[in-house]
């Protein structure tokens, strides 16, 4: 089973930037999909950004143009670069991996955007 560990969260002022990291216990090249999620009204968690094994990416409309997902296969890390942060981006961000054995979640990392 793949284990995931998120890091990089913290307190930042509106307009600031953070980079989240999701480090996997094994190779991420074989993972079907890796995504960053956060709680949303009416949902348990919403997909913020995702990356397929092909390298194709998706960003939700609320973060498109501000956030960017990427990966480093050599380091087994998936990143979420977060720019121009807004107070409404405040949340616990979770990393999730979909693979042939099922789904794995990380423990989450807190992002707080406040002046």
Tab-separated table of N, CA, C and O in Angstrom:
chain	number	residue	atom	x	y	z
A	1	UNK	N	0.840	-1.193	0.000
A	1	UNK	CA	0.000	0.000	0.000
A	1	UNK	C	0.880	1.249	0.000
A	1	UNK	O	1.832	1.344	0.749
A	2	UNK	N	0.547	2.195	-0.847
A	2	UNK	CA	1.297	3.444	-0.934
A	2	UNK	C	0.982	4.328	0.262
A	2	UNK	O	-0.179	4.513	0.615
A	3	UNK	N	1.998	4.874	0.885
A	3	UNK	CA	1.812	5.834	1.970
A	3	UNK	C	2.219	7.216	1.492
A	3	UNK	O	3.197	7.365	0.748
A	4	UNK	N	1.446	8.214	1.930
A	4	UNK	CA	1.653	9.584	1.479
A	4	UNK	C	1.869	10.489	2.686
A	4	UNK	O	1.176	10.353	3.699
A	5	UNK	N	2.790	11.422	2.560
A	5	UNK	CA	3.051	12.397	3.608
A	5	UNK	C	3.063	13.787	2.989
A	5	UNK	O	3.869	14.065	2.089
A	6	UNK	N	2.160	14.654	3.472
A	6	UNK	CA	2.118	16.032	2.992
A	6	UNK	C	2.975	16.931	3.886
A	6	UNK	O	3.133	16.660	5.083
A	7	UNK	N	3.474	17.989	3.295
A	7	UNK	CA	4.226	18.998	4.037
A	7	UNK	C	4.150	20.317	3.284
A	7	UNK	O	3.697	20.353	2.133
A	8	UNK	N	4.565	21.381	3.961
A	8	UNK	CA	4.639	22.680	3.309
A	8	UNK	C	3.553	23.663	3.693
A	8	UNK	O	3.579	24.813	3.257
A	9	UNK	N	2.579	23.217	4.472
A	9	UNK	CA	1.535	24.135	4.889
A	9	UNK	C	2.039	25.156	5.881
A	9	UNK	O	3.166	25.080	6.372
A	10	UNK	N	1.181	26.137	6.170
A	10	UNK	CA	1.557	27.168	7.127
A	10	UNK	C	0.639	28.354	7.066
A	10	UNK	O	-0.436	28.297	6.454
A	11	UNK	N	1.070	29.430	7.703
A	11	UNK	CA	0.321	30.685	7.736
A	11	UNK	C	0.941	31.651	6.733
A	11	UNK	O	2.168	31.860	6.747
A	12	UNK	N	0.109	32.219	5.890
A	12	UNK	CA	0.599	33.153	4.878
A	12	UNK	C	-0.401	34.289	4.733
A	12	UNK	O	-1.607	34.101	4.942
A	13	UNK	N	0.095	35.470	4.369
A	13	UNK	CA	-0.794	36.608	4.161
A	13	UNK	C	-1.480	36.508	2.804
A	13	UNK	O	-0.964	35.873	1.879
A	14	UNK	N	-2.640	37.128	2.679
A	14	UNK	CA	-3.307	37.166	1.365
A	14	UNK	C	-2.356	37.698	0.295
A	14	UNK	O	-1.631	38.666	0.523
A	15	UNK	N	-2.380	37.027	-0.860
A	15	UNK	CA	-1.478	37.389	-1.941
A	15	UNK	C	-0.165	36.643	-1.915
A	15	UNK	O	0.613	36.720	-2.883
A	16	UNK	N	0.090	35.924	-0.832
A	16	UNK	CA	1.337	35.209	-0.696
A	16	UNK	C	1.328	33.859	-1.398
A	16	UNK	O	0.360	33.494	-2.071
A	17	UNK	N	2.429	33.118	-1.221
A	17	UNK	CA	2.605	31.820	-1.882
A	17	UNK	C	3.046	30.749	-0.898
A	17	UNK	O	3.696	31.046	0.114
A	18	UNK	N	2.687	29.530	-1.229
A	18	UNK	CA	3.165	28.349	-0.513
A	18	UNK	C	3.355	27.234	-1.536
A	18	UNK	O	2.672	27.217	-2.572
A	19	UNK	N	4.245	26.300	-1.224
A	19	UNK	CA	4.381	25.098	-2.044
A	19	UNK	C	4.180	23.885	-1.147
A	19	UNK	O	4.957	23.676	-0.211
A	20	UNK	N	3.158	23.114	-1.469
A	20	UNK	CA	2.897	21.878	-0.744
A	20	UNK	C	3.602	20.718	-1.435
A	20	UNK	O	3.709	20.697	-2.664
A	21	UNK	N	4.030	19.762	-0.629
A	21	UNK	CA	4.667	18.562	-1.158
A	21	UNK	C	3.926	17.325	-0.676
A	21	UNK	O	3.495	17.268	0.479
A	22	UNK	N	3.787	16.365	-1.562
A	22	UNK	CA	3.195	15.071	-1.230
A	22	UNK	C	4.247	14.021	-1.576
A	22	UNK	O	4.501	13.787	-2.767
A	23	UNK	N	4.843	13.438	-0.554
A	23	UNK	CA	5.897	12.470	-0.765
A	23	UNK	C	5.351	11.057	-0.600
A	23	UNK	O	4.731	10.738	0.425
A	24	UNK	N	5.577	10.239	-1.620
A	24	UNK	CA	5.065	8.865	-1.618
A	24	UNK	C	6.139	7.890	-1.139
A	24	UNK	O	7.337	8.139	-1.308
A	25	UNK	N	5.666	6.777	-0.574
A	25	UNK	CA	6.593	5.761	-0.056
A	25	UNK	C	7.225	4.949	-1.176
A	25	UNK	O	8.206	4.255	-0.938
A	26	UNK	N	6.646	5.028	-2.379
A	26	UNK	CA	7.189	4.310	-3.509
A	26	UNK	C	7.159	5.162	-4.758
A	26	UNK	O	6.944	6.381	-4.682
A	27	UNK	N	7.354	4.531	-5.881
A	27	UNK	CA	7.397	5.264	-7.138
A	27	UNK	C	6.043	5.888	-7.473
A	27	UNK	O	5.021	5.227	-7.412
A	28	UNK	N	6.055	7.163	-7.837
A	28	UNK	CA	4.805	7.822	-8.234
A	28	UNK	C	4.539	7.643	-9.719
A	28	UNK	O	3.454	7.948	-10.191
A	29	UNK	N	5.525	7.159	-10.451
A	29	UNK	CA	5.363	7.009	-11.890
A	29	UNK	C	4.263	6.007	-12.229
A	29	UNK	O	3.635	6.115	-13.280
A	30	UNK	N	4.030	5.048	-11.332
A	30	UNK	CA	3.025	4.024	-11.584
A	30	UNK	C	1.651	4.361	-11.018
A	30	UNK	O	0.716	3.572	-11.186
A	31	UNK	N	1.541	5.491	-10.360
A	31	UNK	CA	0.250	5.873	-9.799
A	31	UNK	C	-0.655	6.393	-10.895
A	31	UNK	O	-0.237	7.220	-11.701
A	32	UNK	N	-1.892	5.932	-10.922
A	32	UNK	CA	-2.822	6.320	-11.989
A	32	UNK	C	-3.160	7.806	-11.920
A	32	UNK	O	-3.297	8.485	-12.943
A	33	UNK	N	-3.329	8.286	-10.698
A	33	UNK	CA	-3.720	9.685	-10.507
A	33	UNK	C	-3.277	10.124	-9.124
A	33	UNK	O	-3.401	9.353	-8.160
A	34	UNK	N	-2.777	11.322	-9.000
A	34	UNK	CA	-2.480	11.925	-7.707
A	34	UNK	C	-3.149	13.284	-7.680
A	34	UNK	O	-3.016	14.067	-8.617
A	35	UNK	N	-3.885	13.533	-6.607
A	35	UNK	CA	-4.610	14.798	-6.525
A	35	UNK	C	-4.468	15.456	-5.169
A	35	UNK	O	-4.180	14.809	-4.169
A	36	UNK	N	-4.672	16.756	-5.176
A	36	UNK	CA	-4.755	17.547	-3.945
A	36	UNK	C	-6.221	17.877	-3.716
A	36	UNK	O	-6.902	18.349	-4.631
A	37	UNK	N	-6.687	17.657	-2.494
A	37	UNK	CA	-8.090	17.852	-2.128
A	37	UNK	C	-8.180	18.755	-0.902
A	37	UNK	O	-7.254	18.836	-0.093
A	38	UNK	N	-9.346	19.393	-0.753
A	38	UNK	CA	-9.631	20.174	0.447
A	38	UNK	C	-11.119	20.097	0.724
A	38	UNK	O	-11.910	19.851	-0.192
A	39	UNK	N	-11.534	20.288	1.966
A	39	UNK	CA	-12.959	20.256	2.287
A	39	UNK	C	-13.699	21.358	1.531
A	39	UNK	O	-13.134	22.420	1.250
A	40	UNK	N	-14.961	21.090	1.207
A	40	UNK	CA	-15.790	22.067	0.503
A	40	UNK	C	-17.226	21.963	1.002
A	40	UNK	O	-17.642	20.882	1.418
A	41	UNK	N	-17.971	23.066	0.954
A	41	UNK	CA	-19.378	23.027	1.388
A	41	UNK	C	-20.167	21.984	0.611
A	41	UNK	O	-20.109	21.928	-0.610
A	42	UNK	N	-20.880	21.138	1.324
A	42	UNK	CA	-21.694	20.123	0.670
A	42	UNK	C	-20.938	18.900	0.207
A	42	UNK	O	-21.531	17.969	-0.326
A	43	UNK	N	-19.621	18.915	0.346
A	43	UNK	CA	-18.798	17.777	-0.058
A	43	UNK	C	-17.845	17.438	1.077
A	43	UNK	O	-17.486	18.308	1.877
A	44	UNK	N	-17.439	16.193	1.092
A	44	UNK	CA	-16.429	15.842	2.081
A	44	UNK	C	-15.112	16.512	1.707
A	44	UNK	O	-14.497	17.194	2.511
A	45	UNK	N	-14.695	16.335	0.478
A	45	UNK	CA	-13.488	16.978	-0.034
A	45	UNK	C	-13.663	17.204	-1.524
A	45	UNK	O	-14.264	16.382	-2.213
A	46	UNK	N	-13.116	18.312	-2.010
A	46	UNK	CA	-13.174	18.583	-3.439
A	46	UNK	C	-11.779	18.470	-4.028
A	46	UNK	O	-10.781	18.758	-3.352
A	47	UNK	N	-11.735	18.093	-5.304
A	47	UNK	CA	-10.462	18.015	-6.008
A	47	UNK	C	-10.022	19.423	-6.382
A	47	UNK	O	-10.739	20.129	-7.087
A	48	UNK	N	-8.856	19.800	-5.926
A	48	UNK	CA	-8.299	21.118	-6.242
A	48	UNK	C	-7.447	21.030	-7.501
A	48	UNK	O	-7.556	21.865	-8.399
A	49	UNK	N	-6.599	20.022	-7.566
A	49	UNK	CA	-5.729	19.819	-8.724
A	49	UNK	C	-5.317	18.362	-8.772
A	49	UNK	O	-5.169	17.728	-7.732
A	50	UNK	N	-5.148	17.844	-9.978
A	50	UNK	CA	-4.768	16.454	-10.123
A	50	UNK	C	-3.818	16.265	-11.282
A	50	UNK	O	-3.778	17.086	-12.204
A	51	UNK	N	-3.059	15.171	-11.224
A	51	UNK	CA	-2.129	14.851	-12.303
A	51	UNK	C	-2.203	13.359	-12.573
A	51	UNK	O	-2.188	12.534	-11.653
A	52	UNK	N	-2.343	13.021	-13.859
A	52	UNK	CA	-2.419	11.627	-14.270
A	52	UNK	C	-1.023	11.058	-14.510
A	52	UNK	O	-0.045	11.805	-14.632
A	53	UNK	N	-0.973	9.744	-14.627
A	53	UNK	CA	0.315	9.109	-14.915
A	53	UNK	C	0.875	9.573	-16.259
A	53	UNK	O	2.095	9.571	-16.463
A	54	UNK	N	-0.004	9.998	-17.160
A	54	UNK	CA	0.431	10.506	-18.466
A	54	UNK	C	1.078	11.883	-18.348
A	54	UNK	O	1.740	12.345	-19.278
A	55	UNK	N	0.845	12.545	-17.217
A	55	UNK	CA	1.346	13.903	-17.033
A	55	UNK	C	0.295	14.971	-17.240
A	55	UNK	O	0.529	16.146	-16.948
A	56	UNK	N	-0.876	14.577	-17.727
A	56	UNK	CA	-1.966	15.543	-17.895
A	56	UNK	C	-2.409	16.049	-16.534
A	56	UNK	O	-2.456	15.296	-15.564
A	57	UNK	N	-2.751	17.320	-16.495
A	57	UNK	CA	-3.136	17.938	-15.232
A	57	UNK	C	-4.538	18.538	-15.311
A	57	UNK	O	-5.064	18.817	-16.392
A	58	UNK	N	-5.110	18.729	-14.135
A	58	UNK	CA	-6.419	19.373	-13.989
A	58	UNK	C	-6.343	20.329	-12.806
A	58	UNK	O	-5.735	20.012	-11.782
A	59	UNK	N	-6.954	21.506	-12.976
A	59	UNK	CA	-7.056	22.471	-11.883
A	59	UNK	C	-8.497	22.948	-11.806
A	59	UNK	O	-9.093	23.287	-12.835
A	60	UNK	N	-9.050	22.996	-10.606
A	60	UNK	CA	-10.430	23.423	-10.464
A	60	UNK	C	-10.552	24.896	-10.851
A	60	UNK	O	-9.583	25.656	-10.740
A	61	UNK	N	-11.729	25.314	-11.306
A	61	UNK	CA	-11.898	26.711	-11.718
A	61	UNK	C	-11.533	27.708	-10.622
A	61	UNK	O	-11.037	28.802	-10.928
A	62	UNK	N	-11.735	27.336	-9.365
A	62	UNK	CA	-11.473	28.278	-8.275
A	62	UNK	C	-9.982	28.554	-8.071
A	62	UNK	O	-9.623	29.558	-7.442
A	63	UNK	N	-9.125	27.693	-8.597
A	63	UNK	CA	-7.683	27.881	-8.388
A	63	UNK	C	-6.922	28.022	-9.699
A	63	UNK	O	-5.713	28.285	-9.681
A	64	UNK	N	-7.608	27.852	-10.804
A	64	UNK	CA	-6.933	27.879	-12.101
A	64	UNK	C	-6.265	29.235	-12.314
A	64	UNK	O	-6.859	30.283	-12.067
A	65	UNK	N	-5.013	29.187	-12.731
A	65	UNK	CA	-4.260	30.421	-12.917
A	65	UNK	C	-3.505	30.865	-11.678
A	65	UNK	O	-2.643	31.752	-11.753
A	66	UNK	N	-3.821	30.262	-10.525
A	66	UNK	CA	-3.117	30.602	-9.280
A	66	UNK	C	-2.332	29.415	-8.729
A	66	UNK	O	-1.250	29.593	-8.185
A	67	UNK	N	-2.879	28.221	-8.854
A	67	UNK	CA	-2.233	27.011	-8.355
A	67	UNK	C	-1.706	26.195	-9.531
A	67	UNK	O	-2.278	26.223	-10.629
A	68	UNK	N	-0.668	25.424	-9.266
A	68	UNK	CA	-0.110	24.569	-10.304
A	68	UNK	C	0.391	23.267	-9.691
A	68	UNK	O	1.192	23.299	-8.746
A	69	UNK	N	-0.071	22.148	-10.250
A	69	UNK	CA	0.376	20.848	-9.771
A	69	UNK	C	1.486	20.339	-10.670
A	69	UNK	O	1.455	20.533	-11.893
A	70	UNK	N	2.465	19.692	-10.068
A	70	UNK	CA	3.563	19.121	-10.837
A	70	UNK	C	4.115	17.933	-10.053
A	70	UNK	O	3.726	17.690	-8.917
A	71	UNK	N	5.035	17.212	-10.681
A	71	UNK	CA	5.604	16.069	-9.985
A	71	UNK	C	7.081	15.913	-10.336
A	71	UNK	O	7.531	16.368	-11.385
A	72	UNK	N	7.799	15.279	-9.430
A	72	UNK	CA	9.197	14.934	-9.641
A	72	UNK	C	9.299	13.421	-9.424
A	72	UNK	O	9.339	12.949	-8.283
A	73	UNK	N	9.331	12.681	-10.514
A	73	UNK	CA	9.339	11.220	-10.405
A	73	UNK	C	10.601	10.710	-9.696
A	73	UNK	O	10.556	9.702	-8.986
A	74	UNK	N	11.702	11.392	-9.884
A	74	UNK	CA	12.951	10.935	-9.270
A	74	UNK	C	12.896	11.023	-7.749
A	74	UNK	O	13.518	10.223	-7.041
A	75	UNK	N	12.129	12.005	-7.246
A	75	UNK	CA	12.016	12.197	-5.796
A	75	UNK	C	10.727	11.614	-5.236
A	75	UNK	O	10.508	11.655	-4.020
A	76	UNK	N	9.863	11.095	-6.121
A	76	UNK	CA	8.561	10.544	-5.695
A	76	UNK	C	7.721	11.597	-4.962
A	76	UNK	O	7.095	11.308	-3.925
A	77	UNK	N	7.702	12.792	-5.499
A	77	UNK	CA	6.991	13.904	-4.879
A	77	UNK	C	6.065	14.564	-5.896
A	77	UNK	O	6.433	14.753	-7.057
A	78	UNK	N	4.869	14.895	-5.426
A	78	UNK	CA	3.931	15.707	-6.202
A	78	UNK	C	3.779	17.030	-5.466
A	78	UNK	O	3.545	17.049	-4.253
A	79	UNK	N	3.908	18.113	-6.209
A	79	UNK	CA	3.863	19.452	-5.621
A	79	UNK	C	2.560	20.157	-5.970
A	79	UNK	O	1.944	19.902	-7.002
A	80	UNK	N	2.191	21.088	-5.099
A	80	UNK	CA	1.119	22.030	-5.406
A	80	UNK	C	1.658	23.423	-5.108
A	80	UNK	O	1.803	23.807	-3.946
A	81	UNK	N	1.992	24.141	-6.171
A	81	UNK	CA	2.439	25.523	-6.031
A	81	UNK	C	1.216	26.414	-5.933
A	81	UNK	O	0.374	26.407	-6.837
A	82	UNK	N	1.126	27.167	-4.855
A	82	UNK	CA	-0.048	27.989	-4.587
A	82	UNK	C	0.384	29.444	-4.560
A	82	UNK	O	1.150	29.848	-3.670
A	83	UNK	N	-0.083	30.214	-5.536
A	83	UNK	CA	0.239	31.638	-5.629
A	83	UNK	C	-1.015	32.474	-5.458
A	83	UNK	O	-2.130	31.981	-5.628
A	84	UNK	N	-0.818	33.732	-5.161
A	84	UNK	CA	-1.929	34.691	-4.998
A	84	UNK	C	-3.010	34.101	-4.099
A	84	UNK	O	-4.201	34.094	-4.442
A	85	UNK	N	-2.589	33.618	-2.957
A	85	UNK	CA	-3.514	32.963	-2.040
A	85	UNK	C	-4.548	33.927	-1.492
A	85	UNK	O	-4.262	35.115	-1.265
A	86	UNK	N	-5.740	33.386	-1.271
A	86	UNK	CA	-6.867	34.153	-0.755
A	86	UNK	C	-7.321	33.556	0.580
A	86	UNK	O	-7.118	32.366	0.827
A	87	UNK	N	-7.990	34.328	1.413
A	87	UNK	CA	-8.493	33.779	2.687
A	87	UNK	C	-9.378	32.550	2.482
A	87	UNK	O	-9.349	31.625	3.303
A	88	UNK	N	-10.128	32.510	1.388
A	88	UNK	CA	-10.996	31.358	1.152
A	88	UNK	C	-10.236	30.099	0.758
A	88	UNK	O	-10.829	29.020	0.649
A	89	UNK	N	-8.930	30.207	0.552
A	89	UNK	CA	-8.107	29.018	0.318
A	89	UNK	C	-7.724	28.331	1.622
A	89	UNK	O	-7.128	27.247	1.598
A	90	UNK	N	-8.045	28.961	2.741
A	90	UNK	CA	-7.731	28.361	4.034
A	90	UNK	C	-8.425	27.014	4.182
A	90	UNK	O	-9.648	26.913	4.011
A	91	UNK	N	-7.657	25.989	4.478
A	91	UNK	CA	-8.189	24.622	4.597
A	91	UNK	C	-7.062	23.669	4.952
A	91	UNK	O	-5.881	24.032	4.885
A	92	UNK	N	-7.450	22.461	5.308
A	92	UNK	CA	-6.494	21.362	5.363
A	92	UNK	C	-6.446	20.747	3.968
A	92	UNK	O	-7.487	20.398	3.407
A	93	UNK	N	-5.250	20.646	3.418
A	93	UNK	CA	-5.065	20.092	2.079
A	93	UNK	C	-4.561	18.662	2.204
A	93	UNK	O	-3.592	18.385	2.914
A	94	UNK	N	-5.244	17.774	1.475
A	94	UNK	CA	-4.924	16.357	1.513
A	94	UNK	C	-4.425	15.889	0.151
A	94	UNK	O	-4.944	16.308	-0.887
A	95	UNK	N	-3.496	14.988	0.190
A	95	UNK	CA	-2.999	14.342	-1.017
A	95	UNK	C	-3.640	12.958	-1.105
A	95	UNK	O	-3.752	12.248	-0.096
A	96	UNK	N	-4.058	12.602	-2.295
A	96	UNK	CA	-4.661	11.288	-2.513
A	96	UNK	C	-4.043	10.667	-3.767
A	96	UNK	O	-3.874	11.341	-4.780
A	97	UNK	N	-3.759	9.372	-3.679
A	97	UNK	CA	-3.220	8.634	-4.825
A	97	UNK	C	-4.146	7.479	-5.171
A	97	UNK	O	-4.593	6.736	-4.288
A	98	UNK	N	-4.436	7.356	-6.447
A	98	UNK	CA	-5.230	6.245	-6.961
A	98	UNK	C	-4.290	5.296	-7.696
A	98	UNK	O	-3.584	5.725	-8.620
A	99	UNK	N	-4.295	4.032	-7.286
A	99	UNK	CA	-3.377	3.074	-7.872
A	99	UNK	C	-4.095	1.749	-8.024
A	99	UNK	O	-5.268	1.609	-7.668
A	100	UNK	N	-3.412	0.778	-8.568
A	100	UNK	CA	-4.042	-0.508	-8.883
A	100	UNK	C	-4.552	-1.234	-7.640
A	100	UNK	O	-5.489	-2.036	-7.724
A	101	UNK	N	-3.947	-0.964	-6.476
A	101	UNK	CA	-4.368	-1.624	-5.246
A	101	UNK	C	-5.476	-0.870	-4.530
A	101	UNK	O	-6.023	-1.356	-3.531
A	102	UNK	N	-5.817	0.309	-5.000
A	102	UNK	CA	-6.863	1.090	-4.349
A	102	UNK	C	-6.522	2.558	-4.257
A	102	UNK	O	-5.978	3.142	-5.194
A	103	UNK	N	-6.858	3.141	-3.105
A	103	UNK	CA	-6.674	4.581	-2.888
A	103	UNK	C	-5.938	4.806	-1.578
A	103	UNK	O	-6.213	4.127	-0.587
A	104	UNK	N	-5.030	5.774	-1.593
A	104	UNK	CA	-4.298	6.141	-0.378
A	104	UNK	C	-4.462	7.618	-0.127
A	104	UNK	O	-4.463	8.419	-1.074
A	105	UNK	N	-4.579	7.984	1.143
A	105	UNK	CA	-4.679	9.376	1.562
A	105	UNK	C	-3.527	9.703	2.514
A	105	UNK	O	-3.100	8.865	3.303
A	106	UNK	N	-3.102	10.960	2.442
A	106	UNK	CA	-2.166	11.454	3.427
A	106	UNK	C	-2.913	12.000	4.633
A	106	UNK	O	-4.147	11.990	4.670
A	107	UNK	N	-2.168	12.509	5.597
A	107	UNK	CA	-2.781	12.975	6.843
A	107	UNK	C	-3.237	14.433	6.760
A	107	UNK	O	-3.957	14.908	7.629
A	108	UNK	N	-2.823	15.134	5.729
A	108	UNK	CA	-3.241	16.521	5.531
A	108	UNK	C	-2.231	17.517	6.063
A	108	UNK	O	-1.466	17.229	6.985
A	109	UNK	N	-2.247	18.706	5.473
A	109	UNK	CA	-1.406	19.808	5.936
A	109	UNK	C	-2.253	21.080	5.936
A	109	UNK	O	-2.987	21.346	4.988
A	110	UNK	N	-2.163	21.849	7.015
A	110	UNK	CA	-3.006	23.024	7.197
A	110	UNK	C	-2.427	24.226	6.454
A	110	UNK	O	-1.249	24.553	6.598
A	111	UNK	N	-3.287	24.880	5.695
A	111	UNK	CA	-2.948	26.147	5.041
A	111	UNK	C	-3.890	27.216	5.583
A	111	UNK	O	-5.113	27.051	5.526
A	112	UNK	N	-3.324	28.271	6.124
A	112	UNK	CA	-4.109	29.374	6.664
A	112	UNK	C	-3.685	30.665	5.984
A	112	UNK	O	-2.496	31.020	6.012
A	113	UNK	N	-4.652	31.327	5.353
A	113	UNK	CA	-4.383	32.585	4.663
A	113	UNK	C	-5.075	33.697	5.439
A	113	UNK	O	-6.303	33.776	5.480
A	114	UNK	N	-4.281	34.525	6.084
A	114	UNK	CA	-4.832	35.558	6.948
A	114	UNK	C	-3.824	36.670	7.150
A	114	UNK	O	-2.615	36.429	7.170
A	115	UNK	N	-4.347	37.882	7.301
A	115	UNK	CA	-3.470	39.011	7.602
A	115	UNK	C	-3.370	39.223	9.103
A	115	UNK	O	-2.651	40.115	9.558
